[in-house]
Coordinates of C-alpha atoms and ligand atoms in Angstrom, one line a residue:
M16 CA 10.4 -129.4 -194.0
E17 CA 12.5 -130.2 -196.8
R18 CA 11.2 -129.4 -200.0
S19 CA 11.1 -133.4 -201.1
H20 CA 10.2 -134.4 -197.9
I21 CA 7.5 -131.8 -198.4
V22 CA 7.2 -133.1 -201.8
I23 CA 7.0 -136.7 -200.6
F24 CA 4.5 -136.3 -197.8
A25 CA 2.1 -134.7 -200.0
C26 CA 2.2 -137.3 -202.6
I27 CA 1.1 -140.1 -199.3
V28 CA -1.2 -138.3 -198.2
A29 CA -2.5 -137.9 -201.4
A30 CA -2.5 -140.8 -202.2
L31 CA -4.2 -142.2 -199.0
C32 CA -6.6 -139.6 -199.5
A33 CA -7.7 -141.0 -203.7
V34 CA -7.7 -144.5 -201.5
L35 CA -9.1 -144.1 -198.4
P36 CA -12.7 -143.1 -199.3
I37 CA -13.4 -145.5 -201.7
L38 CA -12.5 -148.0 -199.5
A39 CA -14.2 -146.9 -197.0
A40 CA -17.5 -146.1 -200.1
F41 CA -17.0 -149.8 -200.5
Y42 CA -16.9 -151.5 -198.0
V43 CA -20.2 -149.2 -196.2
S44 CA -22.0 -150.4 -199.8
W45 CA -20.7 -153.7 -199.1
T46 CA -22.0 -154.8 -196.0
L47 CA -24.6 -153.3 -196.5
A48 CA -25.9 -155.9 -200.0
V49 CA -24.4 -158.2 -197.5
S50 CA -27.4 -157.5 -195.3
R51 CA -29.6 -157.1 -197.5
E52 CA -29.2 -160.6 -199.1
Q53 CA -28.2 -162.3 -195.4
A54 CA -32.5 -161.0 -195.0
R55 CA -33.0 -161.8 -198.0
L56 CA -31.4 -165.4 -197.5
K57 CA -33.4 -165.5 -194.1
E58 CA -37.0 -164.6 -195.4
L59 CA -35.9 -167.2 -198.5
A60 CA -35.5 -169.8 -196.1
E61 CA -38.4 -169.3 -193.6
Y62 CA -41.3 -169.3 -196.6
A63 CA -39.4 -171.7 -198.3
V64 CA -40.0 -173.9 -194.3
T65 CA -43.0 -172.7 -193.4
R66 CA -44.0 -174.5 -197.3
A67 CA -42.5 -177.8 -196.8
D68 CA -44.1 -177.8 -192.9
A69 CA -47.6 -178.1 -194.6
V70 CA -46.7 -180.3 -197.8
F71 CA -45.5 -182.4 -195.2
D72 CA -48.5 -182.1 -193.0
D73 CA -50.6 -182.5 -196.1
A74 CA -48.7 -185.9 -196.1
T75 CA -49.1 -186.6 -192.7
R76 CA -52.8 -186.6 -192.6
A77 CA -53.6 -188.1 -195.5
L78 CA -51.3 -191.5 -193.7
K79 CA -53.4 -191.3 -190.7
A80 CA -56.0 -191.1 -192.5
A81 CA -55.7 -194.6 -194.6
D82 CA -54.9 -195.6 -190.8
H83 CA -58.2 -195.0 -190.5
L84 CA -59.5 -197.3 -193.3
V85 CA -61.7 -201.0 -191.2
A86 CA -62.3 -202.1 -195.2
P87 CA -59.5 -205.7 -195.7
A88 CA -56.7 -204.9 -197.1
C89 CA -56.1 -204.3 -201.1
S90 CA -60.2 -205.4 -201.4
P91 CA -61.7 -202.6 -203.9
E92 CA -63.9 -200.3 -201.2
H93 CA -60.1 -200.4 -199.7
V94 CA -58.4 -199.4 -203.0
A95 CA -61.1 -197.1 -204.2
A96 CA -60.7 -195.0 -199.7
M97 CA -57.1 -194.8 -201.1
R98 CA -58.1 -192.8 -204.3
A99 CA -59.6 -191.3 -202.4
I100 CA -57.7 -190.1 -200.3
V101 CA -54.9 -189.3 -202.7
I102 CA -57.4 -186.9 -205.3
T103 CA -58.4 -185.0 -202.1
T104 CA -54.5 -185.0 -201.1
R105 CA -53.1 -182.0 -203.1
S106 CA -49.2 -182.8 -201.6
I107 CA -48.8 -186.6 -202.5
E108 CA -48.8 -188.9 -205.8
D109 CA -49.6 -192.1 -204.6
I110 CA -50.6 -194.1 -202.0
G111 CA -49.5 -197.7 -200.5
Y112 CA -49.8 -200.6 -198.6
F113 CA -46.7 -202.8 -196.7
A114 CA -47.4 -206.2 -195.2
N115 CA -44.1 -207.9 -195.0
G116 CA -42.0 -205.6 -196.7
Q117 CA -43.8 -205.5 -199.8
L118 CA -46.1 -203.7 -201.4
I119 CA -49.4 -204.8 -201.5
C120 CA -51.9 -202.8 -203.1
N121 CA -51.3 -198.6 -204.1
S122 CA -54.3 -196.4 -205.4
W123 CA -54.6 -198.2 -208.6
G124 CA -55.0 -201.9 -206.8
A125 CA -52.0 -204.9 -207.3
P126 CA -49.2 -204.2 -208.8
D127 CA -47.6 -205.5 -211.3
V128 CA -44.2 -206.8 -210.4
A129 CA -43.1 -206.7 -206.2
V130 CA -42.1 -203.8 -204.7
A131 CA -39.9 -204.3 -201.9
R132 CA -40.3 -200.7 -199.3
P133 CA -37.8 -199.6 -198.7
K134 CA -35.8 -199.4 -195.5
A135 CA -36.6 -195.6 -193.8
E136 CA -33.3 -193.3 -194.0
F137 CA -34.9 -190.5 -191.2
T138 CA -37.9 -190.4 -188.4
A139 CA -39.5 -187.9 -187.6
A140 CA -41.4 -186.4 -184.6
N141 CA -44.1 -187.6 -185.6
G142 CA -43.5 -190.6 -186.0
V143 CA -43.0 -190.6 -189.7
S144 CA -40.4 -191.8 -191.2
V145 CA -38.6 -190.4 -194.7
T146 CA -37.1 -192.5 -197.5
K147 CA -35.4 -190.7 -201.4
L148 CA -36.3 -193.0 -203.9
Q149 CA -34.5 -193.7 -206.8
L150 CA -38.1 -193.3 -208.6
R151 CA -38.3 -191.2 -210.5
I152 CA -40.9 -189.7 -211.9
A153 CA -41.6 -185.9 -214.1
N154 CA -38.2 -184.2 -212.9
D155 CA -34.7 -185.5 -212.7
A156 CA -35.1 -185.8 -208.7
P157 CA -35.8 -189.1 -206.5
M158 CA -39.3 -188.8 -205.1
I159 CA -40.5 -189.0 -201.6
D160 CA -41.0 -191.7 -199.7
F161 CA -43.3 -190.8 -196.6
R162 CA -44.4 -194.0 -194.1
F163 CA -46.2 -194.8 -191.3
R164 CA -47.4 -198.1 -190.5
S165 CA -48.2 -200.6 -193.7
Y166 CA -48.7 -197.7 -195.1
S167 CA -46.2 -194.8 -197.1
V168 CA -47.0 -191.9 -199.5
V169 CA -44.8 -191.0 -202.3
T170 CA -44.7 -187.4 -203.4
D171 CA -42.7 -185.5 -205.6
P172 CA -40.0 -183.3 -203.5
A173 CA -41.2 -180.3 -206.3
R174 CA -43.9 -179.5 -203.9
L175 CA -42.1 -179.7 -200.2
A176 CA -39.2 -176.4 -202.1
D177 CA -41.8 -175.2 -203.9
V178 CA -40.5 -170.9 -203.6
L179 CA -38.9 -169.2 -206.4
A180 CA -35.6 -168.4 -205.3
G181 CA -34.0 -166.1 -208.4
T182 CA -30.5 -167.1 -210.1
G183 CA -27.7 -167.8 -209.0
T184 CA -29.8 -168.1 -205.0
S185 CA -30.0 -172.2 -204.1
L186 CA -32.4 -174.0 -201.6
A187 CA -32.8 -177.0 -199.3
I188 CA -35.2 -178.9 -197.7
A189 CA -33.3 -181.0 -195.2
T190 CA -34.0 -183.2 -192.3
Q191 CA -33.4 -182.0 -189.0
D192 CA -29.7 -183.8 -189.1
G193 CA -29.4 -182.6 -192.6
M194 CA -30.0 -184.8 -195.0
I195 CA -31.4 -183.3 -198.5
V196 CA -34.4 -183.9 -199.7
A197 CA -35.3 -181.3 -201.7
A198 CA -33.5 -178.6 -203.1
L199 CA -33.2 -175.7 -205.5
N200 CA -30.3 -175.2 -207.5
D201 CA -28.3 -178.0 -206.7
P202 CA -26.6 -176.4 -203.0
D203 CA -23.8 -178.1 -202.4
P204 CA -24.5 -181.4 -199.6
D205 CA -21.5 -181.2 -197.2
T206 CA -22.5 -177.5 -197.6
V207 CA -25.7 -177.4 -195.8
K208 CA -24.6 -181.1 -193.3
R209 CA -22.5 -177.9 -191.8
I210 CA -25.5 -175.6 -191.9
V211 CA -27.4 -177.2 -190.4
A212 CA -25.7 -179.0 -188.0
N213 CA -23.7 -174.9 -186.4
P214 CA -26.3 -171.8 -188.4
Q215 CA -24.3 -169.8 -186.7
G216 CA -21.6 -170.7 -187.5
D217 CA -18.8 -169.6 -190.9
V218 CA -19.3 -171.8 -192.9
D219 CA -18.3 -171.0 -196.3
T220 CA -16.3 -167.6 -196.9
Q221 CA -17.5 -167.3 -200.6
M222 CA -21.4 -168.3 -199.9
L223 CA -23.6 -165.5 -197.6
S224 CA -27.2 -168.4 -195.9
A225 CA -29.1 -168.1 -193.3
A226 CA -31.5 -171.4 -193.0
A227 CA -34.7 -172.0 -190.8
R228 CA -36.2 -173.9 -188.4
G229 CA -39.7 -175.4 -189.3
R230 CA -41.4 -178.2 -186.7
A231 CA -40.0 -181.0 -189.0
W232 CA -38.1 -179.2 -192.0
V233 CA -34.6 -177.1 -191.7
A234 CA -34.6 -174.7 -195.4
V235 CA -31.2 -174.0 -196.2
A236 CA -31.0 -170.8 -197.9
L237 CA -27.1 -169.8 -200.0
S238 CA -25.9 -167.1 -202.8
P239 CA -22.5 -166.6 -203.3
E240 CA -20.6 -163.6 -202.1
I241 CA -19.3 -163.2 -206.1
G242 CA -23.6 -162.6 -207.5
L243 CA -23.3 -159.0 -204.5
V244 CA -21.0 -157.7 -207.4
M245 CA -22.6 -157.7 -210.7
D246 CA -25.3 -157.2 -208.3
M247 CA -24.7 -154.4 -206.8
N248 CA -27.7 -152.2 -206.9
R249 CA -28.2 -148.3 -207.6
E250 CA -27.3 -146.9 -203.8
Q251 CA -24.7 -149.2 -203.9
L252 CA -22.9 -147.4 -207.1
L253 CA -24.3 -144.2 -206.2
L254 CA -22.2 -144.3 -202.3
L255 CA -18.9 -145.2 -204.7
S256 CA -19.6 -142.2 -206.7
L257 CA -19.3 -140.3 -203.6
G258 CA -16.0 -142.0 -202.5
V259 CA -14.9 -140.8 -205.8
L260 CA -16.2 -137.9 -205.4
I261 CA -14.5 -137.0 -202.2
A262 CA -11.3 -138.8 -203.4
A263 CA -10.3 -135.6 -205.7
L264 CA -11.9 -133.0 -203.3
M265 CA -8.7 -134.6 -200.9
I266 CA -6.1 -135.1 -203.8
G267 CA -7.5 -131.3 -205.0
L268 CA -7.0 -130.1 -201.4
V269 CA -3.4 -131.8 -200.8
V270 CA -2.4 -131.2 -203.9
W271 CA -3.8 -127.0 -203.8
V272 CA -2.1 -127.4 -199.5
S273 CA 1.7 -128.5 -200.7
R274 CA 1.4 -126.3 -204.1
R275 CA 0.2 -123.4 -202.2
R276 CA 3.6 -124.6 -199.2
L277 CA 5.5 -125.0 -201.8
S278 CA 4.8 -121.7 -203.3
L279 CA 5.6 -120.0 -200.6
R280 CA 8.9 -121.0 -199.3
G281 CA 10.0 -120.4 -202.8
E282 CA 8.1 -117.2 -203.1
L283 CA 9.9 -116.6 -199.0
A284 CA 13.2 -117.7 -200.4
I285 CA 12.7 -114.7 -203.2
A286 CA 11.7 -112.1 -200.7
V287 CA 14.8 -113.0 -198.7
G288 CA 17.2 -113.0 -202.0
R289 CA 15.5 -109.2 -202.8
R290 CA 15.0 -108.2 -199.3
E291 CA 12.6 -107.6 -199.4
F292 CA 11.7 -106.9 -196.4
V293 CA 9.9 -103.7 -194.1
V294 CA 10.2 -103.7 -190.4
H295 CA 6.8 -101.8 -188.4
Y296 CA 7.1 -100.0 -185.1
Q297 CA 4.2 -100.9 -181.7
P298 CA 5.1 -98.0 -179.2
I299 CA 5.3 -99.2 -176.2
I300 CA 4.0 -97.1 -173.4
E301 CA 4.7 -96.4 -169.7
L302 CA 1.4 -97.0 -168.6
K303 CA 1.6 -95.1 -165.5
S304 CA 2.5 -91.5 -167.7
G305 CA 1.9 -92.1 -171.1
I306 CA 5.0 -91.4 -171.8
C307 CA 6.4 -93.5 -174.6
V308 CA 9.3 -95.5 -173.7
G309 CA 9.8 -97.5 -177.5
A310 CA 8.4 -99.5 -179.9
E311 CA 8.7 -103.5 -181.0
A312 CA 9.9 -104.2 -184.2
L313 CA 7.3 -106.6 -186.3
V314 CA 7.8 -107.3 -189.6
R315 CA 6.1 -107.6 -192.2
W316 CA 6.7 -108.6 -196.0
R317 CA 6.2 -106.1 -199.3
R318 CA 5.4 -109.1 -201.9
P319 CA 6.9 -106.7 -205.8
D320 CA 2.8 -105.6 -205.8
G321 CA 2.8 -103.6 -202.4
Q322 CA 0.6 -106.0 -200.8
M323 CA 1.5 -106.7 -196.7
E324 CA 1.8 -110.3 -195.5
Q325 CA 1.3 -110.2 -191.7
P326 CA 4.1 -112.6 -189.9
D327 CA 1.5 -114.8 -189.1
I328 CA 2.6 -116.2 -192.2
F329 CA 5.5 -116.8 -193.1
I330 CA 8.0 -117.3 -189.6
P331 CA 6.1 -120.8 -189.3
I332 CA 7.6 -120.9 -192.8
A333 CA 10.9 -119.5 -192.6
E334 CA 11.2 -121.3 -189.5
E335 CA 10.7 -124.3 -190.6
S336 CA 12.7 -123.8 -193.9
G337 CA 16.1 -122.3 -192.1
L338 CA 15.2 -118.8 -193.8
I339 CA 14.5 -117.4 -190.6
K340 CA 17.8 -116.7 -189.9
D341 CA 18.1 -114.2 -193.1
I342 CA 14.4 -112.4 -191.7
T343 CA 16.7 -112.1 -188.6
D344 CA 19.4 -110.8 -189.5
Q345 CA 17.4 -108.1 -192.1
V346 CA 15.5 -107.0 -189.6
I347 CA 18.3 -106.2 -187.8
E348 CA 19.8 -104.2 -190.2
N349 CA 15.8 -102.3 -190.6
V350 CA 15.8 -101.4 -187.2
M351 CA 19.0 -99.6 -187.0
K352 CA 18.4 -97.5 -191.1
D353 CA 15.1 -97.1 -189.8
L354 CA 15.5 -94.7 -185.7
G355 CA 18.8 -96.3 -185.3
G356 CA 19.2 -91.4 -186.0
L357 CA 16.1 -91.2 -183.4
L358 CA 17.9 -94.2 -181.3
A359 CA 21.7 -92.1 -180.4
A360 CA 19.9 -89.2 -179.8
D361 CA 17.7 -89.8 -177.0
R362 CA 18.3 -92.9 -175.2
S363 CA 15.8 -93.1 -173.7
L364 CA 13.9 -95.1 -176.7
H365 CA 14.1 -98.8 -176.5
V366 CA 13.7 -101.3 -179.3
A367 CA 12.5 -104.4 -178.4
I368 CA 13.1 -107.5 -182.1
N369 CA 11.6 -110.4 -182.0
L370 CA 13.7 -113.4 -182.4
A371 CA 13.6 -116.9 -183.2
A372 CA 13.9 -120.1 -181.2
V373 CA 17.0 -120.6 -183.9
D374 CA 17.9 -116.9 -183.0
I375 CA 18.2 -118.3 -179.7
H376 CA 19.7 -121.5 -179.6
S377 CA 22.5 -120.7 -181.5
G378 CA 23.2 -117.3 -180.2
R379 CA 24.8 -116.4 -183.7
V380 CA 22.0 -113.7 -183.6
L381 CA 24.4 -111.3 -181.1
Q382 CA 27.3 -111.2 -183.4
V383 CA 24.8 -109.7 -186.1
I384 CA 23.6 -106.9 -183.5
Q385 CA 27.1 -105.9 -182.6
R386 CA 27.8 -105.0 -185.9
A387 CA 25.0 -104.0 -187.2
L388 CA 25.1 -101.1 -183.9
A389 CA 28.7 -100.4 -184.3
G390 CA 29.3 -97.0 -185.6
T391 CA 25.6 -96.2 -184.5
N392 CA 26.1 -94.5 -180.9
V393 CA 23.4 -96.3 -180.4
L394 CA 23.8 -98.0 -177.3
A395 CA 22.6 -102.5 -177.3
Q396 CA 21.1 -101.3 -173.7
Q397 CA 18.6 -99.8 -176.6
I398 CA 18.5 -102.8 -178.7
W399 CA 16.4 -105.1 -176.2
L400 CA 15.0 -108.7 -177.7
E401 CA 12.4 -111.4 -177.4
A402 CA 11.7 -115.0 -177.4
T403 CA 7.9 -116.8 -177.2
E404 CA 9.0 -119.7 -174.8
R405 CA 10.2 -122.2 -177.8
G406 CA 13.2 -121.1 -177.7
F407 CA 13.6 -120.9 -174.2
M408 CA 13.0 -125.0 -174.0
D409 CA 16.9 -125.3 -174.0
V410 CA 17.6 -124.1 -171.0
T411 CA 21.6 -124.6 -171.1
S412 CA 21.8 -123.0 -174.3
A413 CA 19.0 -119.9 -174.0
S414 CA 21.3 -119.4 -170.2
A415 CA 24.4 -119.2 -171.6
T416 CA 22.5 -117.0 -174.9
I417 CA 20.9 -114.9 -172.6
D418 CA 23.5 -114.4 -169.7
E419 CA 26.6 -113.1 -173.4
A420 CA 23.4 -110.9 -174.1
R421 CA 22.9 -109.6 -171.2
R422 CA 27.1 -109.0 -170.6
L423 CA 26.7 -107.0 -174.1
G424 CA 24.3 -104.9 -172.7
H425 CA 20.7 -105.8 -173.8
S426 CA 17.5 -106.9 -171.5
V427 CA 16.1 -109.7 -172.6
A428 CA 11.7 -110.3 -171.9
I429 CA 10.0 -113.4 -172.6
D430 CA 6.9 -112.7 -174.8
D431 CA 3.7 -114.7 -174.9
F432 CA 4.3 -115.5 -171.5
G433 CA 0.7 -118.8 -170.3
T434 CA 0.4 -119.5 -174.3
G435 CA 3.4 -122.1 -173.9
Y436 CA 5.6 -124.5 -172.2
S437 CA 6.2 -122.9 -170.2
S438 CA 6.4 -122.8 -166.5
L439 CA 8.2 -121.0 -163.0
Q440 CA 10.8 -123.2 -163.7
Y441 CA 11.9 -121.6 -167.3
L442 CA 11.4 -118.4 -165.4
K443 CA 13.5 -119.0 -162.1
D444 CA 16.9 -121.1 -164.5
L445 CA 16.7 -117.6 -167.0
P446 CA 18.2 -114.9 -166.6
L447 CA 15.7 -112.7 -168.4
D448 CA 14.8 -108.5 -167.4
A449 CA 11.5 -108.7 -168.9
L450 CA 7.9 -110.5 -169.0
K451 CA 5.5 -110.0 -172.0
I452 CA 2.1 -110.7 -170.5
D453 CA 0.0 -112.1 -174.1
K454 CA -2.8 -110.6 -175.2
S455 CA -4.8 -113.7 -175.0
F456 CA -5.1 -112.9 -171.7
V457 CA -5.4 -108.5 -171.7
G458 CA -8.7 -109.2 -173.3
T459 CA -9.8 -111.1 -170.1
V460 CA -8.4 -108.3 -167.8
G461 CA -12.0 -107.7 -166.8
L462 CA -14.8 -110.5 -168.4
D463 CA -15.3 -113.6 -166.8
A464 CA -13.9 -115.9 -168.9
A465 CA -12.5 -119.3 -167.6
T466 CA -9.2 -116.8 -168.5
S467 CA -9.4 -113.8 -166.5
S468 CA -8.4 -115.5 -163.7
I469 CA -5.2 -116.1 -164.5
T470 CA -3.7 -112.6 -165.3
P471 CA -3.3 -111.4 -162.2
H472 CA -1.5 -114.7 -161.2
I473 CA 0.9 -113.7 -163.6
I474 CA 1.8 -110.0 -162.8
D475 CA 2.3 -111.5 -159.2
M476 CA 4.3 -114.0 -161.0
A477 CA 6.4 -111.8 -162.4
K478 CA 7.1 -109.7 -159.4
T479 CA 8.1 -111.9 -157.2
L480 CA 10.7 -112.9 -159.6
D481 CA 11.5 -108.7 -160.2
L482 CA 10.8 -108.8 -163.5
L483 CA 9.6 -105.9 -166.0
I484 CA 6.2 -107.1 -167.1
V485 CA 5.0 -105.4 -170.4
A486 CA 1.7 -106.3 -171.8
E487 CA 1.2 -106.9 -175.2
G488 CA -3.1 -106.4 -176.8
I489 CA -4.2 -103.5 -175.0
E490 CA -7.8 -102.0 -177.1
Q491 CA -9.4 -100.7 -173.5
Q492 CA -9.0 -97.9 -170.7
R493 CA -10.6 -100.4 -168.7
Q494 CA -7.8 -102.3 -168.9
A495 CA -4.8 -99.6 -169.3
D496 CA -6.4 -99.1 -165.6
Y497 CA -6.8 -102.9 -164.7
L498 CA -2.9 -103.1 -165.5
V499 CA -2.3 -99.9 -164.2
E500 CA -3.4 -100.7 -160.8
H501 CA -1.7 -103.8 -160.2
G502 CA 1.4 -103.1 -160.7
V503 CA 2.2 -103.9 -164.5
Q504 CA 4.9 -100.6 -165.9
Y505 CA 4.4 -100.6 -169.9
G506 CA 1.8 -101.9 -172.3
Q507 CA 1.7 -101.9 -176.4
G508 CA -1.8 -102.6 -178.6
W509 CA -4.0 -100.8 -180.6
F510 CA -5.6 -98.4 -177.5
F511 CA -1.9 -96.5 -177.8
S512 CA -1.4 -97.1 -181.6
K513 CA -1.0 -99.8 -184.3
P514 CA 2.1 -101.8 -185.5
L515 CA 3.2 -98.1 -187.6
A516 CA 5.6 -97.5 -190.2
A517 CA 9.5 -95.6 -189.0
A518 CA 8.9 -92.2 -190.1
D519 CA 4.8 -92.2 -188.2
F520 CA 6.6 -93.8 -185.9
A521 CA 9.1 -91.1 -184.9
A522 CA 5.6 -88.8 -185.9
F523 CA 3.8 -90.4 -182.9
Y524 CA 6.9 -90.7 -180.7
H525 CA 8.1 -86.9 -180.9
A526 CA 4.0 -86.3 -180.4
R527 CA 4.3 -88.0 -177.6
Q528 CA 6.9 -86.4 -176.3
K529 CA 5.6 -83.5 -176.3
E530 CA 2.1 -84.4 -174.3
F531 CA 3.4 -86.2 -171.8
G532 CA 7.7 -85.5 -171.4
P533 CA 10.5 -86.9 -172.4
G534 CA 11.4 -90.0 -171.5
P535 CA 13.2 -91.4 -168.9
A536 CA 16.4 -92.9 -168.1
I537 CA 18.0 -96.8 -169.6
I538 CA 14.6 -98.5 -168.8
R539 CA 17.5 -101.7 -167.6
R540 CA 16.6 -104.2 -163.8
E541 CA 19.8 -104.3 -162.4
I542 CA 20.4 -108.6 -162.2
A543 CA 22.2 -108.9 -158.7
Ligands
LIG7 N1 -6.1 -107.8 -182.2 C1 -5.0 -107.4 -181.5 N2 -3.1 -107.5 -181.7 C2 -2.6 -106.4 -181.1 C3 -3.0 -105.8 -181.0 N3 -1.3 -104.7 -180.8 C4 -0.7 -105.9 -180.9 N4 -1.1 -106.7 -181.6 C5 0.0 -107.8 -182.3 O1 0.3 -108.7 -182.1 C6 1.2 -108.7 -182.2 C7 2.3 -108.7 -181.5 O2 3.5 -109.2 -181.5 P1 4.0 -111.3 -181.2 O3 2.7 -111.5 -179.4 O4 5.4 -110.2 -180.4 O5 3.7 -112.2 -182.3 C8 4.7 -111.9 -183.4 C9 5.4 -112.7 -183.3 O6 6.1 -113.2 -182.5 C10 6.1 -112.5 -185.0 N5 6.7 -111.8 -185.6 C11 6.8 -110.5 -185.2 N6 8.1 -109.7 -186.3 C12 9.1 -111.7 -186.0 C13 10.7 -110.8 -186.5 O7 10.8 -109.8 -186.8 N7 11.1 -112.1 -186.1 C14 9.9 -112.9 -185.2 N8 10.5 -114.4 -185.5 N9 9.4 -112.6 -185.2 C15 8.5 -111.9 -186.0 O8 5.1 -112.7 -185.9 C16 3.8 -112.4 -184.6 C17 2.6 -111.2 -184.9 O9 3.0 -110.6 -185.7 P2 2.5 -109.2 -185.3 O10 1.1 -110.4 -186.5 O11 2.5 -107.8 -185.9 O12 1.7 -109.0 -184.2 C18 1.4 -108.7 -183.3 C19 0.5 -106.6 -183.1 O13 0.7 -106.5 -184.6 C20 -3.9 -105.8 -179.6 O14 -3.9 -104.3 -179.0 N10 -4.7 -106.4 -180.1

């Protein structure tokens, strides 16, 4: 990836890291606040409707008691009985007796002025009708008239909405068809009507609401959503600060990773320029005889302070940035410098060099090797080339490079076989010489692991295609024994030796030669 792409990518990731946790925290805290507020409104509406029903029941009882009075209408006894009803009924202010649409008397006797009976606006299931009067007493709200047959009682609507709603919350006590009869904090009549008609519906996106239906009334509680923002409680603020904290941590992480990647890339470019790469050699052993027949060249990056970086850290970045070509060239150069003498003196020895996918793709590396071999008396047959399955994905270019490599005398091996996308197709279509079994499979030999059954299949496949087999990562005697038994010719791994610096490898090679004898002639698989 280009440096500018890394920077842009890091900025986008950092911006997302900053915004997403905060948005998520805000969303969670908002959802919590909304559901809490809705629960509060529901509780309020249920409590209010219970109270309103109780007031209505009280007024109904008064009306029915008056309806049973037997004293002659508006006689002193009748008026006294009505007064007694008013005194003993908490929910009503007065009671009146009507005939022919006119008030004849109330609990104080005959009225001073003529009062016409108002028209009923709504009739409840128990037969009591409801009317909002023009008459206003203590507060601003018009009084409510409940009437049953010849009697009416007037009630202060404050008795119907006798609850504490809290500032910002409005409450309506409405008839079953949505007419408000009592209210707190001026709820909008149209909104209340819509909620009564459709309590579950999305009535107003800026209002939270809850409705409760009682025997006679419907209570509707409303509060504006904006109130929640002001009302965010401690827990919600805590969530938000947690979101900010996570965002900060994530941004820090992104900055750290991208800086490290950028700086590693920059450092790697400098290291290529300063030729800071050295090669270590892991001996390759002929398993049945124990003779050392070659080595795998493994690159290391020796920093100026002496610290050694392993290839797993820098090869992927080198491949991404295109620096890998220079590294391959330096490895080839180092191999010839380190082991050129040994190779020229002993034809039975070979060195396997790892190539990147791009090296296989372009084939350019073959000329580099040719130039490095020129005048050294080292044969091309002594230089093996290895690449992972990724290098052979583009079969056309890979075939061309392998054909040319083989024509020049090199042997070519597929590395880490079985860990990628490899299929039999690769092996059939490519003129390969050898297959390297990945250490992850060798490690399972003799174990019950699910992958342990793969190793014999890989071995069989290689035998069918008549490929040389090299097993990687042999750490134990039993693994070596198993591989010999199954016809694997070569192996490498800590059981024999870790990768060694050039001088140590030469010493290892000579010691091994003394103990197990000289190596065979040049190892070469003939392809018809
Ligand atoms: N656990 C365990 N590990 C063992 C054992 N024996 C050897 N190994 C390690 O296994 C890796 C074998 O190399 P690889 O599969 O080609 O895998 C190599 C190869 O794909 C790549 N690489 C190394 N040098 C070069 C190079 O010059 N060019 C390119 N393109 N890639 C390279 O880096 C990979 C890692 O190399 P290393 O870190 O040197 O790791 C080496 C080696 O040190 C063992 O018994 N047990």
